[in-house]
Amino acid sequence: MQAADLGVRLCQSAAREVYRCYWLVALPVIALSLATFEIAGWLPALLIWWAKPWLDRTVLFVLSRAAFGQASSVSDLLRAQRRVWWSQLFLSLTTRRLSPWRSFTQSVYQLEGLPWLACRKRVLQIRRGRTTPANLVTFAFSTAETLLTIALVSLIFWFKPGEGFRYAPGIYAAFEFPTTCAYALVVLFLEPFYVAAGFALYLNRRAQLEAWDIEQELRRAFHT
């Protein structure tokens, strides 16, 4: 969990670059999602939720460079768009979308550039014995996302003049669009921190695995 906290700190330190690139892709996606409200009131929130793994790719690109002291601009992102946005897109939006540890393993898929079979083996190695912290990070950020959305919607009642909330037929349908807008705002703010926490867990796991490999090599060297 200290590694996850370090990831949050990394996101804070690179916040200007992260949000500049993230909002470049997130705002059009959210605008298009909100435009589907007339089709069904529940559809915009579902589309935003489903698009998160794709939006996370931009954040991870910026953070992976920031972790090694490299600044990222919009032009850097556009030059790397094929690798960042389109690689393994179908899997990201289907089977991997429902993974409770997706922020932890996304770095393997996006940054290591392995073939599919080798990538699968690598993910199993990274995950082994380390899924509980990743699950806790997902649970914590999901809870924070829900509570922040509720808090934003509650502002309507706090600042509503008169006698406040009264039940009336259709009142909940009237709050579908404000609730979706509140959810979109929370995603725009909170999602980079979730990605950063998972990325730091990945870096911590890499350090553990590679230190173990070095130790085994040293043991073999001294035995010979």
Tab-separated table of C-alpha atoms in Angstrom:
chain	number	residue	atom	x	y	z
A	1	MET	CA	0.000	0.000	0.000
A	2	GLN	CA	2.998	2.285	0.420
A	3	ALA	CA	3.727	1.704	-3.263
A	4	ALA	CA	0.157	2.735	-4.138
A	5	ASP	CA	0.594	5.898	-2.090
A	6	LEU	CA	3.831	6.594	-3.939
A	7	GLY	CA	1.906	6.314	-7.200
A	8	VAL	CA	-0.559	8.933	-6.017
A	9	ARG	CA	2.378	11.204	-5.192
A	10	LEU	CA	3.818	10.614	-8.648
A	11	CYS	CA	0.517	11.656	-10.201
A	12	GLN	CA	0.498	14.794	-8.071
A	13	SER	CA	4.017	15.730	-9.126
A	14	ALA	CA	3.219	15.278	-12.830
A	15	ALA	CA	-0.378	16.516	-12.596
A	16	ARG	CA	-0.068	19.258	-15.212
A	17	GLU	CA	1.225	16.904	-17.907
A	18	VAL	CA	-1.108	14.080	-16.870
A	19	TYR	CA	-4.289	16.133	-16.989
A	20	ARG	CA	-3.325	17.999	-20.144
A	21	CYS	CA	-2.957	14.754	-22.079
A	22	TYR	CA	-5.745	12.906	-20.269
A	23	TRP	CA	-8.380	15.582	-20.818
A	24	LEU	CA	-7.389	15.793	-24.485
A	25	VAL	CA	-8.851	12.317	-25.010
A	26	ALA	CA	-11.309	12.107	-22.103
A	27	LEU	CA	-13.351	15.228	-22.822
A	28	PRO	CA	-14.410	14.175	-26.361
A	29	VAL	CA	-15.272	10.668	-25.131
A	30	ILE	CA	-17.378	12.042	-22.293
A	31	ALA	CA	-19.073	14.574	-24.579
A	32	LEU	CA	-20.016	11.835	-27.049
A	33	SER	CA	-21.230	9.630	-24.197
A	34	LEU	CA	-23.424	12.381	-22.782
A	35	ALA	CA	-24.913	12.898	-26.236
A	36	THR	CA	-26.470	9.428	-25.997
A	37	PHE	CA	-28.679	10.471	-23.086
A	38	GLU	CA	-31.683	10.838	-25.387
A	39	ILE	CA	-31.320	7.179	-26.383
A	40	ALA	CA	-31.374	5.922	-22.780
A	41	GLY	CA	-30.770	7.677	-19.484
A	42	TRP	CA	-28.386	4.967	-18.255
A	43	LEU	CA	-26.320	4.753	-21.457
A	44	PRO	CA	-23.879	7.711	-20.966
A	45	ALA	CA	-22.631	6.482	-17.584
A	46	LEU	CA	-22.190	2.964	-18.972
A	47	LEU	CA	-20.172	4.231	-21.949
A	48	ILE	CA	-17.924	6.353	-19.726
A	49	TRP	CA	-17.373	3.426	-17.392
A	50	TRP	CA	-16.628	1.080	-20.299
A	51	ALA	CA	-14.155	3.501	-21.893
A	52	LYS	CA	-12.028	3.852	-18.779
A	53	PRO	CA	-9.335	1.314	-19.776
A	54	TRP	CA	-8.813	3.166	-23.050
A	55	LEU	CA	-8.632	6.513	-21.258
A	56	ASP	CA	-6.194	5.012	-18.744
A	57	ARG	CA	-3.695	4.300	-21.501
A	58	THR	CA	-2.941	7.994	-21.952
A	59	VAL	CA	-2.415	8.472	-18.224
A	60	LEU	CA	-0.104	5.462	-18.049
A	61	PHE	CA	1.938	6.760	-20.980
A	62	VAL	CA	2.583	10.063	-19.199
A	63	LEU	CA	3.276	8.436	-15.818
A	64	SER	CA	5.679	5.862	-17.278
A	65	ARG	CA	7.778	8.712	-18.613
A	66	ALA	CA	7.414	10.876	-15.506
A	67	ALA	CA	8.690	8.019	-13.322
A	68	PHE	CA	12.038	8.316	-15.122
A	69	GLY	CA	12.131	12.102	-15.236
A	70	GLN	CA	10.824	12.542	-18.788
A	71	ALA	CA	8.306	15.267	-19.531
A	72	SER	CA	5.370	14.481	-21.842
A	73	SER	CA	3.620	16.848	-24.190
A	74	VAL	CA	0.581	16.444	-26.396
A	75	SER	CA	2.865	16.059	-29.409
A	76	ASP	CA	4.684	13.171	-27.679
A	77	LEU	CA	1.340	11.489	-27.090
A	78	LEU	CA	0.238	11.952	-30.692
A	79	ARG	CA	3.502	10.520	-32.001
A	80	ALA	CA	3.024	7.422	-29.841
A	81	GLN	CA	-0.718	7.093	-30.442
A	82	ARG	CA	-0.541	3.749	-32.239
A	83	ARG	CA	1.182	2.083	-29.292
A	84	VAL	CA	-0.757	3.987	-26.640
A	85	TRP	CA	-4.323	4.006	-27.976
A	86	TRP	CA	-4.745	1.156	-30.414
A	87	SER	CA	-2.571	-1.754	-29.284
A	88	GLN	CA	-4.706	-4.666	-27.939
A	89	LEU	CA	-7.735	-2.377	-27.864
A	90	PHE	CA	-10.322	-5.137	-28.279
A	91	LEU	CA	-9.057	-7.108	-25.281
A	92	SER	CA	-8.826	-3.953	-23.169
A	93	LEU	CA	-12.517	-3.235	-23.720
A	94	THR	CA	-13.750	-6.817	-23.326
A	95	THR	CA	-12.149	-9.470	-21.126
A	96	ARG	CA	-9.708	-7.148	-19.367
A	97	ARG	CA	-12.339	-4.500	-18.715
A	98	LEU	CA	-13.855	-6.526	-15.877
A	99	SER	CA	-10.523	-7.326	-14.228
A	100	PRO	CA	-10.410	-6.061	-10.620
A	101	TRP	CA	-6.640	-5.581	-10.893
A	102	ARG	CA	-6.528	-3.930	-14.332
A	103	SER	CA	-4.528	-0.893	-13.136
A	104	PHE	CA	-1.888	-3.302	-11.819
A	105	THR	CA	-1.502	-5.418	-14.951
A	106	GLN	CA	-2.119	-2.786	-17.638
A	107	SER	CA	1.551	-1.804	-17.532
A	108	VAL	CA	2.532	-5.280	-18.753
A	109	TYR	CA	0.196	-5.068	-21.737
A	110	GLN	CA	1.088	-1.505	-22.658
A	111	LEU	CA	4.721	-0.969	-21.681
A	112	GLU	CA	6.562	-4.270	-22.013
A	113	GLY	CA	5.740	-4.913	-25.687
A	114	LEU	CA	5.634	-8.699	-25.383
A	115	PRO	CA	3.915	-11.122	-27.791
A	116	TRP	CA	0.505	-12.329	-26.665
A	117	LEU	CA	1.614	-15.668	-25.166
A	118	ALA	CA	4.648	-14.197	-23.427
A	119	CYS	CA	2.479	-11.340	-22.205
A	120	ARG	CA	0.025	-13.772	-20.625
A	121	LYS	CA	2.832	-15.610	-18.812
A	122	ARG	CA	4.284	-12.319	-17.642
A	123	VAL	CA	0.941	-11.174	-16.237
A	124	LEU	CA	0.593	-14.435	-14.308
A	125	GLN	CA	4.074	-13.909	-12.908
A	126	ILE	CA	3.342	-10.309	-11.921
A	127	ARG	CA	0.012	-11.231	-10.353
A	128	ARG	CA	1.229	-14.220	-8.343
A	129	GLY	CA	0.548	-13.494	-4.682
A	130	ARG	CA	0.014	-9.782	-5.319
A	131	THR	CA	-3.613	-9.447	-6.393
A	132	THR	CA	-4.940	-8.541	-2.930
A	133	PRO	CA	-3.313	-5.062	-2.826
A	134	ALA	CA	-4.464	-4.438	-6.402
A	135	ASN	CA	-8.009	-5.451	-5.496
A	136	LEU	CA	-7.922	-3.165	-2.465
A	137	VAL	CA	-6.786	-0.257	-4.627
A	138	THR	CA	-9.670	-0.876	-7.045
A	139	PHE	CA	-12.150	-1.128	-4.171
A	140	ALA	CA	-10.836	2.036	-2.511
A	141	PHE	CA	-11.005	4.112	-5.672
A	142	SER	CA	-14.420	2.707	-6.624
A	143	THR	CA	-15.705	3.700	-3.196
A	144	ALA	CA	-14.157	7.163	-3.493
A	145	GLU	CA	-15.643	7.564	-6.966
A	146	THR	CA	-19.126	6.665	-5.710
A	147	LEU	CA	-18.926	8.940	-2.675
A	148	LEU	CA	-17.613	11.896	-4.676
A	149	THR	CA	-20.422	11.459	-7.202
A	150	ILE	CA	-22.996	11.422	-4.413
A	151	ALA	CA	-21.371	14.481	-2.858
A	152	LEU	CA	-21.581	16.441	-6.103
A	153	VAL	CA	-25.219	15.494	-6.653
A	154	SER	CA	-26.036	16.440	-3.061
A	155	LEU	CA	-24.973	20.020	-3.826
A	156	ILE	CA	-28.234	20.372	-5.743
A	157	PHE	CA	-30.151	19.814	-2.508
A	158	TRP	CA	-27.799	21.914	-0.390
A	159	PHE	CA	-28.179	24.964	-2.610
A	160	LYS	CA	-31.804	24.427	-3.620
A	161	PRO	CA	-33.893	27.314	-2.282
A	162	GLY	CA	-37.091	26.672	-0.396
A	163	GLU	CA	-37.911	23.569	1.590
A	164	GLY	CA	-35.362	21.256	-0.004
A	165	PHE	CA	-36.077	17.839	-1.411
A	166	ARG	CA	-39.627	16.535	-1.727
A	167	TYR	CA	-40.587	13.342	-3.449
A	168	ALA	CA	-42.609	13.744	-6.615
A	169	PRO	CA	-43.393	11.357	-9.476
A	170	GLY	CA	-40.512	11.278	-11.917
A	171	ILE	CA	-38.088	13.003	-9.524
A	172	TYR	CA	-35.437	10.292	-9.890
A	173	ALA	CA	-35.598	10.391	-13.699
A	174	ALA	CA	-34.982	14.151	-13.490
A	175	PHE	CA	-31.712	13.482	-11.639
A	176	GLU	CA	-30.312	10.969	-14.138
A	177	PHE	CA	-28.523	13.544	-16.266
A	178	PRO	CA	-27.073	15.591	-13.325
A	179	THR	CA	-25.886	12.348	-11.741
A	180	THR	CA	-24.192	11.284	-14.975
A	181	CYS	CA	-22.522	14.694	-15.286
A	182	ALA	CA	-21.309	14.429	-11.691
A	183	TYR	CA	-19.921	10.947	-12.425
A	184	ALA	CA	-18.135	12.285	-15.514
A	185	LEU	CA	-16.511	15.063	-13.479
A	186	VAL	CA	-15.325	12.568	-10.878
A	187	VAL	CA	-13.830	10.337	-13.584
A	188	LEU	CA	-12.056	13.344	-15.090
A	189	PHE	CA	-10.485	14.098	-11.721
A	190	LEU	CA	-9.957	10.742	-9.986
A	191	GLU	CA	-9.062	8.238	-12.704
A	192	PRO	CA	-5.407	9.354	-13.127
A	193	PHE	CA	-4.769	8.667	-9.443
A	194	TYR	CA	-6.190	5.158	-9.792
A	195	VAL	CA	-3.927	4.471	-12.756
A	196	ALA	CA	-0.943	5.885	-10.859
A	197	ALA	CA	-1.580	3.675	-7.826
A	198	GLY	CA	-1.717	0.560	-10.010
A	199	PHE	CA	1.391	1.611	-11.930
A	200	ALA	CA	3.327	2.006	-8.682
A	201	LEU	CA	2.222	-1.474	-7.588
A	202	TYR	CA	3.580	-2.760	-10.889
A	203	LEU	CA	6.908	-0.975	-10.407
A	204	ASN	CA	7.167	-2.364	-6.877
A	205	ARG	CA	6.509	-5.877	-8.155
A	206	ARG	CA	9.095	-5.444	-10.906
A	207	ALA	CA	11.659	-4.381	-8.319
A	208	GLN	CA	10.893	-7.445	-6.212
A	209	LEU	CA	11.102	-9.859	-9.125
A	210	GLU	CA	14.251	-8.410	-10.610
A	211	ALA	CA	15.983	-8.231	-7.228
A	212	TRP	CA	15.115	-11.918	-6.775
A	213	ASP	CA	16.607	-12.744	-10.186
A	214	ILE	CA	19.802	-10.869	-9.310
A	215	GLU	CA	20.017	-12.691	-5.988
A	216	GLN	CA	19.717	-16.082	-7.703
A	217	GLU	CA	22.413	-15.149	-10.204
A	218	LEU	CA	24.733	-14.109	-7.365
A	219	ARG	CA	24.077	-17.362	-5.522
A	220	ARG	CA	24.970	-19.358	-8.612
A	221	ALA	CA	28.079	-17.229	-9.171
A	222	PHE	CA	29.359	-17.755	-5.623
A	223	HIS	CA	28.615	-21.470	-5.695
A	224	THR	CA	30.733	-21.839	-8.793
